[in-house]
């Protein structure tokens, strides 16, 4: 590794405590992260875990730039339930979730790195760099602090293998927040899907595709995709069990230690991108626990709770159920993405076209979606995949994307579904 030059002067370390507070008197809009003090409450176990995080910039080496990406601003609103028995009015909200999507202003950079000091010296890591307020505004600082909070809290529990591990971080004199994660792989589920679709394109461009080779490749692909889904849902189930929502679940938020389908036995999918994670206990409006601690998470979750209220979720328990169901809906879109993109040629399907097909064209009528896909030979392998076990994939997809949030399964129920367990 050839580490790049890193500024070593005037670093402000990431707080060792998971309860982040800002130096400014304006709540969470100060310039740097400092330790929370003066809280008249028992210290939680998560503080002990956070105290072990590496918060000195001198303990890290920074390598090459891996890439960058931007977060999408998703403005979700509740739509209408389809069917001849419904008369659509502006008040009929809360059943069908649709989304307006635009590119957000926060740009994230990823770097390779390693720990250079201490007992974990040489451990490979990946840096996730949030821009300072000058480039990313207050939102970037809030997202970085929220991601740190979410990981630190979850790591105070019995963290499963399907969650990415944070090892530390620091803040530069320019206000950038550098979060360091254990290297769980460079490829995401989105990267894998792109690679798989390109392989399909190349195979078909060669003319006659040997039927035996095609079937073997598709078997490996089905197995690999199922393992991705299993890992993602295990991570999500762990989060929900600990009253945390993901709120930005998608193919790019799942990192893979290998994108090779022949290495499926070694595959460990891990959830990442917890910048929009929501602490249900602290952020639900009017909850007795909604204290200053939840200000960061609460600011990022306002839209969620507004939609919950519009959907008829008024009590704390109803809002909690709505939040969990909202994550399950995103997981359903993830299932649809992984059922289509890797099994089609490059460019045939992408996340937006799949979402429009499901939500806008067929209004979550999954049987109608299947009939449509049967008529398009380019989607043949995707249909075969979801047809496994007497259409078990379609059955699970319909449940996860149910227009009524109250009827969606919880993560544990998804994990036990026959489609993800090969019980056909």
mmCIF file of C-alpha atoms in Angstrom:
data_model
loop_
_atom_site.group_PDB
_atom_site.id
_atom_site.type_symbol
_atom_site.label_atom_id
_atom_site.label_comp_id
_atom_site.label_asym_id
_atom_site.label_seq_id
_atom_site.Cartn_x
_atom_site.Cartn_y
_atom_site.Cartn_z
ATOM 1 C CA UNK A 1 0.000 0.000 0.000
ATOM 2 C CA UNK A 2 1.209 3.463 -0.832
ATOM 3 C CA UNK A 3 -0.478 5.694 1.698
ATOM 4 C CA UNK A 4 -1.397 9.144 0.545
ATOM 5 C CA UNK A 5 -0.517 12.216 2.556
ATOM 6 C CA UNK A 6 -2.906 12.882 5.397
ATOM 7 C CA UNK A 7 -3.173 16.101 7.373
ATOM 8 C CA UNK A 8 -2.039 15.325 10.914
ATOM 9 C CA UNK A 9 -2.641 18.731 12.464
ATOM 10 C CA UNK A 10 -5.735 20.026 14.230
ATOM 11 C CA UNK A 11 -7.719 16.799 13.972
ATOM 12 C CA UNK A 12 -10.852 16.675 16.043
ATOM 13 C CA UNK A 13 -11.445 13.069 17.010
ATOM 14 C CA UNK A 14 -14.755 11.315 16.668
ATOM 15 C CA UNK A 15 -16.499 11.093 20.004
ATOM 16 C CA UNK A 16 -15.866 7.978 22.042
ATOM 17 C CA UNK A 17 -19.476 8.102 23.105
ATOM 18 C CA UNK A 18 -22.407 7.056 20.993
ATOM 19 C CA UNK A 19 -24.529 9.942 22.274
ATOM 20 C CA UNK A 20 -23.173 12.618 19.952
ATOM 21 C CA UNK A 21 -23.433 16.284 20.910
ATOM 22 C CA UNK A 22 -22.193 19.355 19.085
ATOM 23 C CA UNK A 23 -19.914 22.072 20.359
ATOM 24 C CA UNK A 24 -22.177 24.879 19.166
ATOM 25 C CA UNK A 25 -25.055 26.051 21.283
ATOM 26 C CA UNK A 26 -27.355 25.373 18.326
ATOM 27 C CA UNK A 27 -27.925 21.718 19.164
ATOM 28 C CA UNK A 28 -26.316 19.485 16.539
ATOM 29 C CA UNK A 29 -25.127 22.176 14.147
ATOM 30 C CA UNK A 30 -21.723 22.959 15.604
ATOM 31 C CA UNK A 31 -18.436 22.439 13.811
ATOM 32 C CA UNK A 32 -16.972 19.413 15.506
ATOM 33 C CA UNK A 33 -17.931 16.302 17.391
ATOM 34 C CA UNK A 34 -17.197 16.300 21.100
ATOM 35 C CA UNK A 35 -18.016 14.057 24.014
ATOM 36 C CA UNK A 36 -21.445 14.335 25.626
ATOM 37 C CA UNK A 37 -21.219 15.414 29.221
ATOM 38 C CA UNK A 38 -23.455 16.251 32.095
ATOM 39 C CA UNK A 39 -26.068 13.574 31.349
ATOM 40 C CA UNK A 40 -27.844 12.489 34.477
ATOM 41 C CA UNK A 41 -28.358 8.886 33.351
ATOM 42 C CA UNK A 42 -26.562 5.582 33.813
ATOM 43 C CA UNK A 43 -23.787 4.953 31.280
ATOM 44 C CA UNK A 44 -24.838 2.319 28.791
ATOM 45 C CA UNK A 45 -22.736 -0.616 27.681
ATOM 46 C CA UNK A 46 -22.434 0.945 24.210
ATOM 47 C CA UNK A 47 -20.153 3.614 25.732
ATOM 48 C CA UNK A 48 -17.667 0.918 26.676
ATOM 49 C CA UNK A 49 -17.708 -0.430 23.146
ATOM 50 C CA UNK A 50 -17.235 3.019 21.644
ATOM 51 C CA UNK A 51 -14.298 3.698 23.963
ATOM 52 C CA UNK A 52 -12.450 0.942 22.113
ATOM 53 C CA UNK A 53 -12.809 2.665 18.760
ATOM 54 C CA UNK A 54 -9.654 4.100 17.242
ATOM 55 C CA UNK A 55 -10.062 7.864 17.088
ATOM 56 C CA UNK A 56 -6.532 9.020 16.302
ATOM 57 C CA UNK A 57 -5.702 9.832 12.683
ATOM 58 C CA UNK A 58 -2.119 8.699 13.341
ATOM 59 C CA UNK A 59 -3.391 5.149 13.825
ATOM 60 C CA UNK A 60 -4.482 4.866 10.197
ATOM 61 C CA UNK A 61 -2.893 4.764 6.772
ATOM 62 C CA UNK A 62 -4.938 5.894 3.793
ATOM 63 C CA UNK A 63 -4.556 4.170 0.440
ATOM 64 C CA UNK A 64 -6.060 4.656 -2.974
ATOM 65 C CA UNK A 65 -9.462 6.103 -3.774
ATOM 66 C CA UNK A 66 -11.911 3.266 -4.400
ATOM 67 C CA UNK A 67 -14.794 5.352 -5.676
ATOM 68 C CA UNK A 68 -17.510 7.786 -4.739
ATOM 69 C CA UNK A 69 -21.260 7.925 -4.714
ATOM 70 C CA UNK A 70 -24.106 10.212 -3.794
ATOM 71 C CA UNK A 71 -27.120 9.561 -1.648
ATOM 72 C CA UNK A 72 -30.523 9.863 -3.252
ATOM 73 C CA UNK A 73 -33.154 12.084 -1.733
ATOM 74 C CA UNK A 74 -36.283 9.947 -1.597
ATOM 75 C CA UNK A 75 -39.511 11.792 -0.917
ATOM 76 C CA UNK A 76 -42.029 9.056 -0.244
ATOM 77 C CA UNK A 77 -45.741 9.630 -0.191
ATOM 78 C CA UNK A 78 -48.616 7.286 0.367
ATOM 79 C CA UNK A 79 -50.716 6.441 -2.610
ATOM 80 C CA UNK A 80 -53.844 4.463 -3.313
ATOM 81 C CA UNK A 81 -54.968 0.893 -3.224
ATOM 82 C CA UNK A 82 -55.890 -0.515 -6.609
ATOM 83 C CA UNK A 83 -59.133 -2.239 -7.398
ATOM 84 C CA UNK A 84 -62.605 -1.475 -8.644
ATOM 85 C CA UNK A 85 -63.959 -1.212 -5.098
ATOM 86 C CA UNK A 86 -61.984 1.950 -4.366
ATOM 87 C CA UNK A 87 -62.796 5.503 -5.297
ATOM 88 C CA UNK A 88 -59.621 7.555 -5.389
ATOM 89 C CA UNK A 89 -59.556 10.810 -3.456
ATOM 90 C CA UNK A 90 -56.770 12.987 -2.098
ATOM 91 C CA UNK A 91 -57.538 11.643 1.370
ATOM 92 C CA UNK A 92 -57.015 8.000 0.431
ATOM 93 C CA UNK A 93 -53.436 7.781 1.615
ATOM 94 C CA UNK A 94 -51.331 5.332 3.518
ATOM 95 C CA UNK A 95 -51.675 2.159 1.517
ATOM 96 C CA UNK A 96 -49.333 2.298 -1.454
ATOM 97 C CA UNK A 97 -45.866 3.741 -1.086
ATOM 98 C CA UNK A 98 -44.593 5.614 -4.140
ATOM 99 C CA UNK A 99 -41.418 7.623 -4.408
ATOM 100 C CA UNK A 100 -40.085 10.777 -6.023
ATOM 101 C CA UNK A 101 -36.337 10.452 -6.342
ATOM 102 C CA UNK A 102 -33.692 13.104 -6.859
ATOM 103 C CA UNK A 103 -29.956 13.213 -6.337
ATOM 104 C CA UNK A 104 -28.931 14.534 -2.949
ATOM 105 C CA UNK A 105 -26.164 16.995 -2.259
ATOM 106 C CA UNK A 106 -23.964 14.782 -0.046
ATOM 107 C CA UNK A 107 -21.166 13.047 -1.963
ATOM 108 C CA UNK A 108 -19.343 10.191 -0.252
ATOM 109 C CA UNK A 109 -15.797 9.082 -1.062
ATOM 110 C CA UNK A 110 -14.366 5.626 -0.317
ATOM 111 C CA UNK A 111 -10.682 4.875 0.275
ATOM 112 C CA UNK A 112 -8.693 1.778 1.011
ATOM 113 C CA UNK A 113 -6.701 1.860 4.212
ATOM 114 C CA UNK A 114 -5.275 -0.071 7.112
ATOM 115 C CA UNK A 115 -4.635 0.271 10.819
ATOM 116 C CA UNK A 116 -1.024 1.283 11.301
ATOM 117 C CA UNK A 117 -0.622 1.101 15.081
ATOM 118 C CA UNK A 118 -1.664 -0.995 18.042
ATOM 119 C CA UNK A 119 -2.711 -4.634 18.406
ATOM 120 C CA UNK A 120 -4.738 -4.540 15.169
ATOM 121 C CA UNK A 121 -1.901 -3.151 13.081
ATOM 122 C CA UNK A 122 -2.156 -4.202 9.444
ATOM 123 C CA UNK A 123 -5.925 -4.801 9.544
ATOM 124 C CA UNK A 124 -7.392 -3.729 6.175
ATOM 125 C CA UNK A 125 -10.140 -1.128 6.366
ATOM 126 C CA UNK A 126 -12.312 1.011 4.112
ATOM 127 C CA UNK A 127 -12.743 4.713 4.839
ATOM 128 C CA UNK A 128 -16.089 6.346 4.231
ATOM 129 C CA UNK A 129 -15.559 10.090 3.951
ATOM 130 C CA UNK A 130 -18.340 12.591 4.524
ATOM 131 C CA UNK A 131 -17.656 16.109 3.232
ATOM 132 C CA UNK A 132 -17.427 19.012 5.637
ATOM 133 C CA UNK A 133 -20.213 21.521 6.079
ATOM 134 C CA UNK A 134 -18.750 23.782 3.395
ATOM 135 C CA UNK A 135 -19.197 21.079 0.742
ATOM 136 C CA UNK A 136 -22.011 18.966 2.152
ATOM 137 C CA UNK A 137 -23.849 21.303 4.483
ATOM 138 C CA UNK A 138 -25.244 20.436 7.883
ATOM 139 C CA UNK A 139 -26.867 17.326 6.433
ATOM 140 C CA UNK A 140 -23.472 15.663 5.851
ATOM 141 C CA UNK A 141 -22.452 16.138 9.481
ATOM 142 C CA UNK A 142 -25.798 14.799 10.683
ATOM 143 C CA UNK A 143 -25.528 11.739 8.447
ATOM 144 C CA UNK A 144 -21.997 10.963 9.626
ATOM 145 C CA UNK A 145 -22.970 11.343 13.289
ATOM 146 C CA UNK A 146 -26.084 9.227 12.787
ATOM 147 C CA UNK A 147 -24.097 6.462 11.087
ATOM 148 C CA UNK A 148 -21.574 6.488 13.919
ATOM 149 C CA UNK A 149 -24.381 6.353 16.485
ATOM 150 C CA UNK A 150 -26.126 3.476 14.743
ATOM 151 C CA UNK A 151 -23.015 1.319 14.393
ATOM 152 C CA UNK A 152 -21.805 2.002 17.925
ATOM 153 C CA UNK A 153 -25.154 1.049 19.408
ATOM 154 C CA UNK A 154 -25.484 -2.129 17.349
ATOM 155 C CA UNK A 155 -21.910 -3.148 18.149
ATOM 156 C CA UNK A 156 -22.780 -3.008 21.834
ATOM 157 C CA UNK A 157 -24.987 -6.030 21.117
ATOM 158 C CA UNK A 158 -24.050 -9.473 19.815
ATOM 159 C CA UNK A 159 -23.246 -8.262 16.321
ATOM 160 C CA UNK A 160 -23.899 -10.890 13.611
ATOM 161 C CA UNK A 161 -21.579 -11.511 10.682
ATOM 162 C CA UNK A 162 -24.044 -9.755 8.380
ATOM 163 C CA UNK A 163 -23.356 -6.249 9.709
ATOM 164 C CA UNK A 164 -20.339 -4.197 8.663
ATOM 165 C CA UNK A 165 -18.037 -3.420 11.596
ATOM 166 C CA UNK A 166 -16.876 0.123 12.357
ATOM 167 C CA UNK A 167 -13.392 0.340 13.888
ATOM 168 C CA UNK A 168 -13.029 4.083 14.402
ATOM 169 C CA UNK A 169 -12.769 7.424 12.693
ATOM 170 C CA UNK A 170 -11.615 11.007 12.912
ATOM 171 C CA UNK A 171 -12.405 14.493 11.695
ATOM 172 C CA UNK A 172 -9.995 16.586 9.630
ATOM 173 C CA UNK A 173 -9.296 20.266 10.117
ATOM 174 C CA UNK A 174 -11.423 20.838 7.011
ATOM 175 C CA UNK A 175 -14.436 19.329 8.765
ATOM 176 C CA UNK A 176 -14.514 16.051 6.832
ATOM 177 C CA UNK A 177 -15.733 13.046 8.804
ATOM 178 C CA UNK A 178 -13.666 9.901 8.119
ATOM 179 C CA UNK A 179 -15.352 6.727 9.339
ATOM 180 C CA UNK A 180 -13.222 3.583 9.244
ATOM 181 C CA UNK A 181 -14.829 0.174 8.667
ATOM 182 C CA UNK A 182 -13.371 -3.311 8.683
ATOM 183 C CA UNK A 183 -12.874 -4.299 5.062
ATOM 184 C CA UNK A 184 -15.825 -6.555 4.291
ATOM 185 C CA UNK A 185 -15.281 -6.445 0.530
ATOM 186 C CA UNK A 186 -15.100 -3.887 -2.250
ATOM 187 C CA UNK A 187 -18.130 -5.057 -4.234
ATOM 188 C CA UNK A 188 -21.772 -4.358 -3.432
ATOM 189 C CA UNK A 189 -24.813 -6.362 -4.464
ATOM 190 C CA UNK A 190 -25.326 -3.725 -7.164
ATOM 191 C CA UNK A 191 -21.788 -4.354 -8.477
ATOM 192 C CA UNK A 192 -22.416 -8.097 -8.501
ATOM 193 C CA UNK A 193 -25.702 -7.651 -10.366
ATOM 194 C CA UNK A 194 -24.000 -5.537 -13.025
ATOM 195 C CA UNK A 195 -21.226 -8.118 -13.431
ATOM 196 C CA UNK A 196 -23.752 -10.962 -13.690
ATOM 197 C CA UNK A 197 -25.878 -9.176 -16.309
ATOM 198 C CA UNK A 198 -22.773 -8.397 -18.368
ATOM 199 C CA UNK A 199 -21.833 -12.086 -18.266
ATOM 200 C CA UNK A 200 -25.290 -12.961 -19.569
ATOM 201 C CA UNK A 201 -24.921 -10.423 -22.373
ATOM 202 C CA UNK A 202 -21.530 -11.834 -23.406
ATOM 203 C CA UNK A 203 -22.793 -15.425 -23.322
ATOM 204 C CA UNK A 204 -25.770 -14.644 -25.542
ATOM 205 C CA UNK A 205 -23.713 -12.554 -27.952
ATOM 206 C CA UNK A 206 -21.622 -15.613 -28.775
ATOM 207 C CA UNK A 207 -24.556 -17.170 -30.579
ATOM 208 C CA UNK A 208 -25.689 -20.620 -29.476
ATOM 209 C CA UNK A 209 -25.537 -20.951 -25.691
ATOM 210 C CA UNK A 210 -24.847 -24.514 -24.579
ATOM 211 C CA UNK A 211 -28.006 -25.505 -22.646
ATOM 212 C CA UNK A 212 -26.059 -27.460 -20.017
ATOM 213 C CA UNK A 213 -23.625 -24.602 -19.372
ATOM 214 C CA UNK A 214 -26.492 -22.142 -19.231
ATOM 215 C CA UNK A 215 -28.414 -24.190 -16.687
ATOM 216 C CA UNK A 216 -25.332 -24.684 -14.506
ATOM 217 C CA UNK A 217 -24.596 -20.978 -14.526
ATOM 218 C CA UNK A 218 -28.194 -20.126 -13.658
ATOM 219 C CA UNK A 219 -28.173 -22.631 -10.798
ATOM 220 C CA UNK A 220 -25.079 -20.965 -9.363
ATOM 221 C CA UNK A 221 -26.670 -17.566 -9.868
ATOM 222 C CA UNK A 222 -29.891 -18.524 -8.093
ATOM 223 C CA UNK A 223 -27.937 -19.919 -5.166
ATOM 224 C CA UNK A 224 -25.762 -16.800 -4.955
ATOM 225 C CA UNK A 225 -28.719 -14.416 -5.040
ATOM 226 C CA UNK A 226 -30.548 -16.407 -2.375
ATOM 227 C CA UNK A 227 -27.481 -16.166 -0.129
ATOM 228 C CA UNK A 228 -27.352 -12.393 -0.624
ATOM 229 C CA UNK A 229 -31.002 -12.108 0.357
ATOM 230 C CA UNK A 230 -30.541 -14.373 3.368
ATOM 231 C CA UNK A 231 -27.611 -12.310 4.625
ATOM 232 C CA UNK A 232 -29.384 -9.005 4.083
ATOM 233 C CA UNK A 233 -32.482 -10.188 5.931
ATOM 234 C CA UNK A 234 -30.424 -11.579 8.834
ATOM 235 C CA UNK A 235 -28.791 -8.189 9.232
ATOM 236 C CA UNK A 236 -32.151 -6.424 8.988
ATOM 237 C CA UNK A 237 -33.748 -8.801 11.501
ATOM 238 C CA UNK A 238 -30.920 -8.023 13.934
ATOM 239 C CA UNK A 239 -31.477 -4.291 13.505
ATOM 240 C CA UNK A 240 -35.227 -4.578 14.041
ATOM 241 C CA UNK A 241 -34.742 -6.768 17.108
ATOM 242 C CA UNK A 242 -32.743 -3.889 18.547
ATOM 243 C CA UNK A 243 -35.256 -1.177 17.564
ATOM 244 C CA UNK A 244 -33.220 0.182 14.656
ATOM 245 C CA UNK A 245 -34.502 0.814 11.154
ATOM 246 C CA UNK A 246 -32.188 0.841 8.143
ATOM 247 C CA UNK A 247 -34.208 3.205 5.923
ATOM 248 C CA UNK A 248 -31.886 3.101 2.911
ATOM 249 C CA UNK A 249 -31.793 -0.601 2.109
ATOM 250 C CA UNK A 250 -30.894 -1.392 -1.478
ATOM 251 C CA UNK A 251 -28.344 -3.280 -3.597
ATOM 252 C CA UNK A 252 -25.658 -0.647 -2.969
ATOM 253 C CA UNK A 253 -26.063 -0.938 0.808
ATOM 254 C CA UNK A 254 -25.018 -4.601 0.855
ATOM 255 C CA UNK A 255 -21.295 -5.270 0.633
ATOM 256 C CA UNK A 256 -20.018 -8.688 -0.482
ATOM 257 C CA UNK A 257 -16.728 -10.319 0.415
ATOM 258 C CA UNK A 258 -16.757 -11.991 -3.008
ATOM 259 C CA UNK A 259 -18.701 -11.384 -6.229
ATOM 260 C CA UNK A 260 -17.789 -14.822 -7.635
ATOM 261 C CA UNK A 261 -20.768 -17.145 -7.952
ATOM 262 C CA UNK A 262 -18.526 -20.216 -7.706
ATOM 263 C CA UNK A 263 -17.471 -19.011 -4.241
ATOM 264 C CA UNK A 264 -21.008 -18.841 -2.850
ATOM 265 C CA UNK A 265 -20.033 -21.132 0.022
ATOM 266 C CA UNK A 266 -17.736 -18.368 1.314
ATOM 267 C CA UNK A 267 -20.127 -15.481 0.666
ATOM 268 C CA UNK A 268 -20.913 -13.164 3.595
ATOM 269 C CA UNK A 269 -23.237 -10.261 2.691
ATOM 270 C CA UNK A 270 -23.039 -7.347 5.138
ATOM 271 C CA UNK A 271 -25.348 -4.377 5.634
ATOM 272 C CA UNK A 272 -23.800 -0.916 5.497
ATOM 273 C CA UNK A 273 -24.899 2.692 4.863
ATOM 274 C CA UNK A 274 -26.649 3.426 8.153
ATOM 275 C CA UNK A 275 -26.595 7.205 7.641
ATOM 276 C CA UNK A 276 -30.404 7.301 7.614
ATOM 277 C CA UNK A 277 -30.877 4.637 10.275
ATOM 278 C CA UNK A 278 -33.622 5.415 12.767
ATOM 279 C CA UNK A 279 -33.618 4.645 16.480
ATOM 280 C CA UNK A 280 -37.283 3.812 17.008
ATOM 281 C CA UNK A 281 -37.125 4.379 20.755
ATOM 282 C CA UNK A 282 -35.718 7.888 20.528
ATOM 283 C CA UNK A 283 -37.167 9.337 17.338
ATOM 284 C CA UNK A 284 -40.882 8.515 17.398
ATOM 285 C CA UNK A 285 -42.686 11.781 18.128
ATOM 286 C CA UNK A 286 -44.328 11.976 21.547
ATOM 287 C CA UNK A 287 -42.463 8.911 22.747
ATOM 288 C CA UNK A 288 -41.484 9.232 26.422
ATOM 289 C CA UNK A 289 -37.910 8.425 25.351
ATOM 290 C CA UNK A 290 -37.807 11.150 22.698
ATOM 291 C CA UNK A 291 -35.061 13.163 24.382
ATOM 292 C CA UNK A 292 -32.174 15.241 23.096
ATOM 293 C CA UNK A 293 -30.276 12.016 22.361
ATOM 294 C CA UNK A 294 -32.588 11.350 19.426
ATOM 295 C CA UNK A 295 -32.300 14.767 17.806
ATOM 296 C CA UNK A 296 -30.016 13.583 14.997
ATOM 297 C CA UNK A 297 -32.051 10.478 14.183
ATOM 298 C CA UNK A 298 -35.277 12.413 14.637
ATOM 299 C CA UNK A 299 -34.295 15.116 12.165
ATOM 300 C CA UNK A 300 -33.550 12.488 9.533
ATOM 301 C CA UNK A 301 -36.766 10.553 10.205
ATOM 302 C CA UNK A 302 -39.386 13.309 10.061
ATOM 303 C CA UNK A 303 -40.703 12.161 6.669
ATOM 304 C CA UNK A 304 -41.038 8.593 7.937
ATOM 305 C CA UNK A 305 -43.237 9.576 10.878
ATOM 306 C CA UNK A 306 -45.304 11.968 8.763
ATOM 307 C CA UNK A 307 -46.057 9.111 6.395
ATOM 308 C CA UNK A 308 -46.822 6.886 9.367
ATOM 309 C CA UNK A 309 -49.406 9.348 10.631
ATOM 310 C CA UNK A 310 -50.881 9.705 7.128
ATOM 311 C CA UNK A 311 -51.188 5.910 7.027
ATOM 312 C CA UNK A 312 -53.203 5.783 10.223
ATOM 313 C CA UNK A 313 -50.341 4.948 12.586
ATOM 314 C CA UNK A 314 -50.893 7.228 15.578
ATOM 315 C CA UNK A 315 -49.638 5.400 18.655
ATOM 316 C CA UNK A 316 -46.003 4.608 19.405
ATOM 317 C CA UNK A 317 -46.626 0.913 18.749
ATOM 318 C CA UNK A 318 -48.357 1.615 15.431
ATOM 319 C CA UNK A 319 -45.527 3.894 14.333
ATOM 320 C CA UNK A 320 -42.983 1.242 15.267
ATOM 321 C CA UNK A 321 -44.875 -1.312 13.173
ATOM 322 C CA UNK A 322 -45.034 1.156 10.281
ATOM 323 C CA UNK A 323 -41.281 1.817 10.423
ATOM 324 C CA UNK A 324 -40.451 -1.896 10.382
ATOM 325 C CA UNK A 325 -42.912 -2.461 7.525
ATOM 326 C CA UNK A 326 -41.276 0.403 5.626
ATOM 327 C CA UNK A 327 -37.910 -1.396 5.810
ATOM 328 C CA UNK A 328 -39.602 -4.603 4.651
ATOM 329 C CA UNK A 329 -41.010 -2.748 1.644
ATOM 330 C CA UNK A 330 -37.486 -1.627 0.731
ATOM 331 C CA UNK A 331 -36.326 -5.218 1.177
ATOM 332 C CA UNK A 332 -39.103 -6.274 -1.215
ATOM 333 C CA UNK A 333 -37.768 -3.865 -3.834
ATOM 334 C CA UNK A 334 -34.320 -5.351 -3.191
ATOM 335 C CA UNK A 335 -35.746 -8.833 -3.821
ATOM 336 C CA UNK A 336 -37.245 -7.616 -7.092
ATOM 337 C CA UNK A 337 -33.938 -6.014 -8.130
ATOM 338 C CA UNK A 338 -31.936 -9.180 -7.437
ATOM 339 C CA UNK A 339 -34.567 -11.315 -9.163
ATOM 340 C CA UNK A 340 -34.378 -9.293 -12.376
ATOM 341 C CA UNK A 341 -31.073 -7.490 -12.941
ATOM 342 C CA UNK A 342 -28.601 -10.411 -12.533
ATOM 343 C CA UNK A 343 -30.817 -12.682 -14.670
ATOM 344 C CA UNK A 344 -31.278 -10.270 -17.576
ATOM 345 C CA UNK A 345 -28.932 -8.849 -20.155
ATOM 346 C CA UNK A 346 -27.237 -5.566 -19.332
ATOM 347 C CA UNK A 347 -29.532 -2.581 -19.709
ATOM 348 C CA UNK A 348 -32.795 -4.520 -19.793
ATOM 349 C CA UNK A 349 -33.775 -3.692 -16.203
ATOM 350 C CA UNK A 350 -32.540 -1.330 -13.504
ATOM 351 C CA UNK A 351 -33.797 -0.259 -10.084
ATOM 352 C CA UNK A 352 -35.943 2.615 -11.351
ATOM 353 C CA UNK A 353 -37.556 0.637 -14.179
ATOM 354 C CA UNK A 354 -38.348 -2.210 -11.768
ATOM 355 C CA UNK A 355 -39.890 0.160 -9.246
ATOM 356 C CA UNK A 356 -41.989 1.889 -11.902
ATOM 357 C CA UNK A 357 -43.123 -1.469 -13.249
ATOM 358 C CA UNK A 358 -44.239 -2.614 -9.808
ATOM 359 C CA UNK A 359 -45.664 0.612 -8.397
ATOM 360 C CA UNK A 360 -46.822 2.717 -11.311
ATOM 361 C CA UNK A 361 -47.715 0.282 -14.100
ATOM 362 C CA UNK A 362 -49.205 -2.571 -12.075
ATOM 363 C CA UNK A 363 -49.767 -0.887 -8.684
ATOM 364 C CA UNK A 364 -48.268 -3.811 -6.764
ATOM 365 C CA UNK A 365 -50.420 -6.451 -8.465
ATOM 366 C CA UNK A 366 -47.657 -9.071 -8.590
ATOM 367 C CA UNK A 367 -49.753 -11.603 -10.534
ATOM 368 C CA UNK A 368 -50.178 -9.009 -13.271
ATOM 369 C CA UNK A 369 -46.432 -8.318 -13.186
ATOM 370 C CA UNK A 370 -45.743 -12.011 -13.739
ATOM 371 C CA UNK A 371 -48.116 -12.174 -16.717
ATOM 372 C CA UNK A 372 -46.365 -9.172 -18.220
ATOM 373 C CA UNK A 373 -42.913 -10.711 -17.709
ATOM 374 C CA UNK A 374 -43.984 -14.017 -19.277
ATOM 375 C CA UNK A 375 -44.603 -12.171 -22.532
ATOM 376 C CA UNK A 376 -41.051 -10.791 -22.651
ATOM 377 C CA UNK A 377 -38.425 -13.424 -23.472
ATOM 378 C CA UNK A 378 -35.684 -11.167 -22.111
ATOM 379 C CA UNK A 379 -37.135 -11.741 -18.635
ATOM 380 C CA UNK A 380 -37.383 -15.518 -18.972
ATOM 381 C CA UNK A 381 -34.710 -16.405 -16.399
ATOM 382 C CA UNK A 382 -36.056 -13.903 -13.886
ATOM 383 C CA UNK A 383 -39.495 -15.499 -14.145
ATOM 384 C CA UNK A 384 -37.970 -18.967 -13.731
ATOM 385 C CA UNK A 385 -36.161 -17.822 -10.610
ATOM 386 C CA UNK A 386 -39.284 -16.409 -8.964
ATOM 387 C CA UNK A 387 -41.290 -19.438 -10.142
ATOM 388 C CA UNK A 388 -39.190 -21.782 -7.993
ATOM 389 C CA UNK A 389 -41.292 -23.777 -5.555
ATOM 390 C CA UNK A 390 -44.616 -23.223 -7.297
ATOM 391 C CA UNK A 391 -44.087 -19.452 -7.586
ATOM 392 C CA UNK A 392 -42.666 -19.078 -4.082
ATOM 393 C CA UNK A 393 -40.653 -16.018 -5.136
ATOM 394 C CA UNK A 394 -43.709 -14.191 -6.419
ATOM 395 C CA UNK A 395 -45.561 -15.130 -3.239
ATOM 396 C CA UNK A 396 -42.837 -13.628 -1.049
ATOM 397 C CA UNK A 397 -42.575 -10.545 -3.252
ATOM 398 C CA UNK A 398 -46.330 -9.932 -2.980
ATOM 399 C CA UNK A 399 -46.179 -10.240 0.803
ATOM 400 C CA UNK A 400 -43.248 -7.854 1.224
ATOM 401 C CA UNK A 401 -44.768 -5.291 -1.150
ATOM 402 C CA UNK A 402 -48.272 -5.553 0.250
ATOM 403 C CA UNK A 403 -50.009 -2.205 -0.199
ATOM 404 C CA UNK A 404 -51.222 -2.384 3.409
ATOM 405 C CA UNK A 405 -48.212 -2.032 5.682
ATOM 406 C CA UNK A 406 -50.016 -3.980 8.418
ATOM 407 C CA UNK A 407 -49.983 -7.134 6.280
ATOM 408 C CA UNK A 408 -46.259 -7.178 5.474
ATOM 409 C CA UNK A 409 -44.190 -9.896 7.184
ATOM 410 C CA UNK A 410 -41.453 -9.102 9.683
ATOM 411 C CA UNK A 411 -37.834 -9.862 8.804
ATOM 412 C CA UNK A 412 -37.794 -13.173 10.705
ATOM 413 C CA UNK A 413 -40.863 -14.349 8.778
ATOM 414 C CA UNK A 414 -39.162 -13.445 5.490
ATOM 415 C CA UNK A 415 -36.111 -15.448 6.534
ATOM 416 C CA UNK A 416 -38.250 -18.500 7.275
ATOM 417 C CA UNK A 417 -40.146 -18.281 3.976
ATOM 418 C CA UNK A 418 -39.733 -21.355 1.773
ATOM 419 C CA UNK A 419 -38.296 -19.288 -1.102
ATOM 420 C CA UNK A 420 -35.221 -18.366 0.968
ATOM 421 C CA UNK A 421 -34.853 -21.848 2.425
ATOM 422 C CA UNK A 422 -35.236 -24.015 -0.658
ATOM 423 C CA UNK A 423 -38.290 -25.690 0.829
ATOM 424 C CA UNK A 424 -40.251 -26.169 -2.343
#
